[in-house]
Amino acid sequence: MTEKPLALITGAAQGIGYACAEALAADGYGVILSDIKADGVRAAAEKLGAVAAITCDMGDLDQIKRMFDQIATDHGPLHALVNNAGVAMPGDFLTYDVETFEKVIDINLRGVFVATQMAAQVMVDNNIAGAIVNMSSINAQVAIPAIPAYCASKGGVMQLTKVAALALAKHNVRVNAVGPGSIDTEMMAGVNANPEAFKVAMSRTPLGRPGDAREIGDVVAFLCSKKASYVTGETIYVDGGRLGLNYTC
């Protein structure tokens, strides 16, 4: 058991998830890192001095339940949850198969719902004024034809965040979301490697550069802090001005 307030971050082996864990650790949380990549999450946890590393597929309901049971038994109740794990799985709309669509939804949306429900129950049972942050995307509002399931899942996360915030407000559990734009992570590697694609991405980003994972982590840490004590049900878009531009080139 740790005396620090505990935060669980999913998809934390690298990129945005690791940056969220780093920012929360700096704010005084004891962080538990979860990821489907066993070696990666162990290495990340060791580097950060995390409380624990747990291997979990957020598309597998049994694994999610085992993870929460393990945390409760070994470490105590959670004070914060960051639902960051997610996949994109691009493809042509007309040939996009249902199995792929379901896999994306299972990880990006169903997994977020289940983890939110389980974490919230722990917070309510322990009278904890907790914080839950879900990773949405600007693609909750602006669509890209090549990632239909991803766009659908992130739109669902945006609405699920509002629903959970309303349901849990009476328990003093806040639920918010962050919607990243073009962030310099592994998911953007293909765009970065293609000068034309990178030019297009930056043409629709008023600040003219990709975001850094740390910039997402800082917003997540804010939402988990007392500085955001009157913020719930919101999605904060960290997108370099993308949504305000209203068009793409």
GROMACS .gro file of C-alpha atoms in nm:
model
  249
    1MET     CA    1   0.000   0.000   0.000
    2THR     CA    2   0.114   0.354  -0.073
    3GLU     CA    3   0.040   0.669   0.126
    4LYS     CA    4   0.019   0.874  -0.191
    5PRO     CA    5  -0.313   0.909  -0.377
    6LEU     CA    6  -0.320   0.644  -0.649
    7ALA     CA    7  -0.371   0.704  -1.022
    8LEU     CA    8  -0.412   0.435  -1.287
    9ILE     CA    9  -0.310   0.524  -1.643
   10THR     CA   10  -0.394   0.282  -1.925
   11GLY     CA   11  -0.192   0.265  -2.245
   12ALA     CA   12   0.100   0.403  -2.045
   13ALA     CA   13   0.400   0.223  -2.192
   14GLN     CA   14   0.482   0.516  -2.420
   15GLY     CA   15   0.361   0.836  -2.581
   16ILE     CA   16   0.066   1.023  -2.433
   17GLY     CA   17  -0.002   0.761  -2.166
   18TYR     CA   18   0.352   0.776  -2.033
   19ALA     CA   19   0.345   1.158  -2.041
   20CYS     CA   20   0.023   1.151  -1.836
   21ALA     CA   21   0.183   0.919  -1.581
   22GLU     CA   22   0.490   1.141  -1.565
   23ALA     CA   23   0.282   1.454  -1.505
   24LEU     CA   24   0.069   1.288  -1.238
   25ALA     CA   25   0.377   1.151  -1.061
   26ALA     CA   26   0.521   1.503  -1.056
   27ASP     CA   27   0.196   1.620  -0.892
   28GLY     CA   28   0.238   1.371  -0.610
   29TYR     CA   29   0.036   1.073  -0.727
   30GLY     CA   30   0.154   0.719  -0.689
   31VAL     CA   31   0.109   0.599  -1.046
   32ILE     CA   32   0.012   0.254  -1.171
   33LEU     CA   33   0.091   0.198  -1.537
   34SER     CA   34  -0.112  -0.040  -1.752
   35ASP     CA   35  -0.055  -0.146  -2.112
   36ILE     CA   36  -0.101  -0.444  -2.340
   37LYS     CA   37   0.276  -0.439  -2.405
   38ALA     CA   38   0.420  -0.629  -2.109
   39ASP     CA   39   0.788  -0.548  -2.161
   40GLY     CA   40   0.714  -0.188  -2.251
   41VAL     CA   41   0.499  -0.113  -1.948
   42ARG     CA   42   0.747  -0.275  -1.710
   43ALA     CA   43   1.030  -0.067  -1.854
   44ALA     CA   44   0.821   0.250  -1.837
   45ALA     CA   45   0.721   0.183  -1.477
   46GLU     CA   46   1.080   0.118  -1.376
   47LYS     CA   47   1.197   0.438  -1.545
   48LEU     CA   48   0.930   0.643  -1.371
   49GLY     CA   49   0.953   0.476  -1.032
   50ALA     CA   50   0.588   0.378  -1.057
   51VAL     CA   51   0.394   0.190  -0.791
   52ALA     CA   52   0.323  -0.097  -1.031
   53ALA     CA   53   0.309  -0.211  -1.392
   54ILE     CA   54   0.014  -0.422  -1.505
   55THR     CA   55  -0.029  -0.593  -1.839
   56CYS     CA   56  -0.387  -0.554  -1.958
   57ASP     CA   57  -0.576  -0.566  -2.287
   58MET     CA   58  -0.848  -0.303  -2.253
   59GLY     CA   59  -1.058  -0.491  -2.507
   60ASP     CA   60  -1.079  -0.792  -2.274
   61LEU     CA   61  -1.337  -0.756  -1.997
   62ASP     CA   62  -1.187  -1.032  -1.782
   63GLN     CA   63  -0.844  -0.870  -1.793
   64ILE     CA   64  -0.987  -0.533  -1.693
   65LYS     CA   65  -1.165  -0.689  -1.394
   66ARG     CA   66  -0.849  -0.874  -1.288
   67MET     CA   67  -0.651  -0.550  -1.310
   68PHE     CA   68  -0.890  -0.367  -1.079
   69ASP     CA   69  -0.901  -0.659  -0.837
   70GLN     CA   70  -0.519  -0.667  -0.831
   71ILE     CA   71  -0.496  -0.294  -0.763
   72ALA     CA   72  -0.751  -0.311  -0.481
   73THR     CA   73  -0.576  -0.607  -0.317
   74ASP     CA   74  -0.215  -0.495  -0.359
   75HIS     CA   75  -0.228  -0.116  -0.354
   76GLY     CA   76  -0.558   0.020  -0.224
   77PRO     CA   77  -0.831   0.245  -0.369
   78LEU     CA   78  -0.779   0.466  -0.672
   79HIS     CA   79  -0.810   0.843  -0.656
   80ALA     CA   80  -0.769   0.901  -1.030
   81LEU     CA   81  -0.807   0.710  -1.355
   82VAL     CA   82  -0.679   0.808  -1.698
   83ASN     CA   83  -0.839   0.605  -1.977
   84ASN     CA   84  -0.575   0.653  -2.244
   85ALA     CA   85  -0.542   0.312  -2.417
   86GLY     CA   86  -0.669   0.317  -2.773
   87VAL     CA   87  -0.619   0.203  -3.133
   88ALA     CA   88  -0.702   0.355  -3.473
   89MET     CA   89  -0.695   0.071  -3.733
   90PRO     CA   90  -0.744   0.267  -4.058
   91GLY     CA   91  -0.909   0.127  -4.369
   92ASP     CA   92  -1.133   0.206  -4.665
   93PHE     CA   93  -1.492   0.273  -4.555
   94LEU     CA   94  -1.654   0.053  -4.819
   95THR     CA   95  -1.439  -0.247  -4.734
   96TYR     CA   96  -1.397  -0.186  -4.360
   97ASP     CA   97  -1.485  -0.516  -4.191
   98VAL     CA   98  -1.712  -0.547  -3.891
   99GLU     CA   99  -1.456  -0.741  -3.686
  100THR     CA  100  -1.208  -0.454  -3.707
  101PHE     CA  101  -1.480  -0.203  -3.625
  102GLU     CA  102  -1.582  -0.403  -3.319
  103LYS     CA  103  -1.222  -0.438  -3.198
  104VAL     CA  104  -1.170  -0.062  -3.206
  105ILE     CA  105  -1.500   0.000  -3.027
  106ASP     CA  106  -1.421  -0.268  -2.767
  107ILE     CA  107  -1.089  -0.105  -2.673
  108ASN     CA  108  -1.164   0.263  -2.725
  109LEU     CA  109  -1.520   0.283  -2.595
  110ARG     CA  110  -1.637  -0.030  -2.414
  111GLY     CA  111  -1.308  -0.054  -2.225
  112VAL     CA  112  -1.339   0.310  -2.121
  113PHE     CA  113  -1.692   0.252  -1.995
  114VAL     CA  114  -1.597  -0.058  -1.795
  115ALA     CA  115  -1.286   0.101  -1.641
  116THR     CA  116  -1.476   0.420  -1.559
  117GLN     CA  117  -1.755   0.222  -1.393
  118MET     CA  118  -1.512   0.010  -1.190
  119ALA     CA  119  -1.295   0.303  -1.082
  120ALA     CA  120  -1.601   0.511  -0.992
  121GLN     CA  121  -1.741   0.230  -0.776
  122VAL     CA  122  -1.413   0.216  -0.583
  123MET     CA  123  -1.418   0.592  -0.533
  124VAL     CA  124  -1.781   0.593  -0.418
  125ASP     CA  125  -1.728   0.298  -0.182
  126ASN     CA  126  -1.429   0.470  -0.023
  127ASN     CA  127  -1.582   0.819  -0.015
  128ILE     CA  128  -1.305   0.951  -0.242
  129ALA     CA  129  -1.348   1.278  -0.432
  130GLY     CA  130  -1.192   1.126  -0.741
  131ALA     CA  131  -1.110   1.232  -1.093
  132ILE     CA  132  -1.147   1.037  -1.416
  133VAL     CA  133  -1.003   1.161  -1.744
  134ASN     CA  134  -1.086   0.994  -2.074
  135MET     CA  135  -0.879   1.035  -2.388
  136SER     CA  136  -1.107   1.149  -2.667
  137SER     CA  137  -0.982   1.322  -2.985
  138ILE     CA  138  -1.058   1.607  -3.218
  139ASN     CA  139  -1.200   1.323  -3.429
  140ALA     CA  140  -1.494   1.319  -3.190
  141GLN     CA  141  -1.601   1.626  -3.388
  142VAL     CA  142  -1.409   1.628  -3.718
  143ALA     CA  143  -1.413   1.309  -3.922
  144ILE     CA  144  -1.147   1.136  -4.130
  145PRO     CA  145  -1.288   0.880  -4.376
  146ALA     CA  146  -0.999   0.638  -4.332
  147ILE     CA  147  -1.062   0.583  -3.957
  148PRO     CA  148  -1.438   0.525  -3.924
  149ALA     CA  149  -1.429   0.315  -3.608
  150TYR     CA  150  -1.183   0.548  -3.437
  151CYS     CA  151  -1.399   0.853  -3.508
  152ALA     CA  152  -1.711   0.671  -3.386
  153SER     CA  153  -1.537   0.554  -3.070
  154LYS     CA  154  -1.400   0.896  -2.980
  155GLY     CA  155  -1.738   1.059  -3.035
  156GLY     CA  156  -1.875   0.796  -2.800
  157VAL     CA  157  -1.607   0.876  -2.541
  158MET     CA  158  -1.707   1.242  -2.553
  159GLN     CA  159  -2.071   1.157  -2.477
  160LEU     CA  160  -1.983   0.887  -2.223
  161THR     CA  161  -1.777   1.146  -2.038
  162LYS     CA  162  -2.081   1.373  -2.007
  163VAL     CA  163  -2.306   1.088  -1.896
  164ALA     CA  164  -2.060   0.968  -1.632
  165ALA     CA  165  -2.002   1.323  -1.508
  166LEU     CA  166  -2.375   1.373  -1.451
  167ALA     CA  167  -2.419   1.033  -1.285
  168LEU     CA  168  -2.122   1.073  -1.053
  169ALA     CA  169  -2.147   1.441  -0.960
  170LYS     CA  170  -2.350   1.364  -0.647
  171HIS     CA  171  -2.061   1.145  -0.533
  172ASN     CA  172  -1.805   1.422  -0.593
  173VAL     CA  173  -1.634   1.221  -0.865
  174ARG     CA  174  -1.542   1.440  -1.162
  175VAL     CA  175  -1.521   1.302  -1.516
  176ASN     CA  176  -1.363   1.493  -1.802
  177ALA     CA  177  -1.196   1.423  -2.134
  178VAL     CA  178  -0.904   1.552  -2.337
  179GLY     CA  179  -0.919   1.571  -2.715
  180PRO     CA  180  -0.572   1.579  -2.870
  181GLY     CA  181  -0.506   1.709  -3.219
  182SER     CA  182  -0.191   1.614  -3.412
  183ILE     CA  183   0.048   1.497  -3.140
  184ASP     CA  184   0.402   1.381  -3.209
  185THR     CA  185   0.364   1.017  -3.104
  186GLU     CA  186   0.395   0.675  -3.266
  187MET     CA  187   0.041   0.713  -3.405
  188MET     CA  188   0.160   1.016  -3.605
  189ALA     CA  189   0.484   0.854  -3.725
  190GLY     CA  190   0.345   0.781  -4.071
  191VAL     CA  191   0.243   1.145  -4.118
  192ASN     CA  192   0.580   1.270  -3.994
  193ALA     CA  193   0.762   1.046  -4.242
  194ASN     CA  194   0.562   1.179  -4.538
  195PRO     CA  195   0.647   1.546  -4.615
  196GLU     CA  196   0.325   1.603  -4.811
  197ALA     CA  197   0.106   1.448  -4.542
  198PHE     CA  198   0.289   1.645  -4.273
  199LYS     CA  199   0.236   1.967  -4.470
  200VAL     CA  200  -0.137   1.898  -4.494
  201ALA     CA  201  -0.161   1.822  -4.121
  202MET     CA  202   0.016   2.144  -4.031
  203SER     CA  203  -0.193   2.347  -4.278
  204ARG     CA  204  -0.496   2.272  -4.061
  205THR     CA  205  -0.312   2.345  -3.734
  206PRO     CA  206  -0.297   2.721  -3.668
  207LEU     CA  207  -0.001   2.693  -3.429
  208GLY     CA  208   0.188   2.531  -3.718
  209ARG     CA  209   0.349   2.241  -3.531
  210PRO     CA  210   0.259   1.904  -3.383
  211GLY     CA  211   0.181   1.893  -3.015
  212ASP     CA  212   0.408   1.719  -2.768
  213ALA     CA  213   0.281   1.433  -2.550
  214ARG     CA  214   0.389   1.633  -2.246
  215GLU     CA  215   0.137   1.903  -2.342
  216ILE     CA  216  -0.142   1.646  -2.317
  217GLY     CA  217  -0.006   1.511  -1.989
  218ASP     CA  218  -0.008   1.858  -1.836
  219VAL     CA  219  -0.377   1.908  -1.918
  220VAL     CA  220  -0.464   1.564  -1.780
  221ALA     CA  221  -0.275   1.645  -1.460
  222PHE     CA  222  -0.467   1.973  -1.432
  223LEU     CA  223  -0.799   1.789  -1.464
  224CYS     CA  224  -0.694   1.547  -1.191
  225SER     CA  225  -0.592   1.830  -0.959
  226LYS     CA  226  -0.781   2.052  -0.716
  227LYS     CA  227  -0.728   2.337  -0.961
  228ALA     CA  228  -1.002   2.175  -1.170
  229SER     CA  229  -1.233   2.110  -0.874
  230TYR     CA  230  -1.532   2.278  -1.048
  231VAL     CA  231  -1.475   2.120  -1.389
  232THR     CA  232  -1.671   1.810  -1.488
  233GLY     CA  233  -1.834   1.678  -1.804
  234GLU     CA  234  -1.599   1.876  -2.027
  235THR     CA  235  -1.375   1.782  -2.318
  236ILE     CA  236  -1.071   2.006  -2.346
  237TYR     CA  237  -0.928   2.007  -2.696
  238VAL     CA  238  -0.550   2.035  -2.707
  239ASP     CA  239  -0.517   2.077  -3.082
  240GLY     CA  240  -0.313   2.386  -3.166
  241GLY     CA  241  -0.631   2.568  -3.275
  242ARG     CA  242  -0.748   2.302  -3.519
  243LEU     CA  243  -1.119   2.300  -3.431
  244GLY     CA  244  -1.142   2.678  -3.443
  245LEU     CA  245  -1.013   2.681  -3.802
  246ASN     CA  246  -1.331   2.514  -3.929
  247TYR     CA  247  -1.186   2.379  -4.250
  248THR     CA  248  -0.906   2.158  -4.378
  249CYS     CA  249  -0.674   2.201  -4.674
   0.00000   0.00000   0.00000
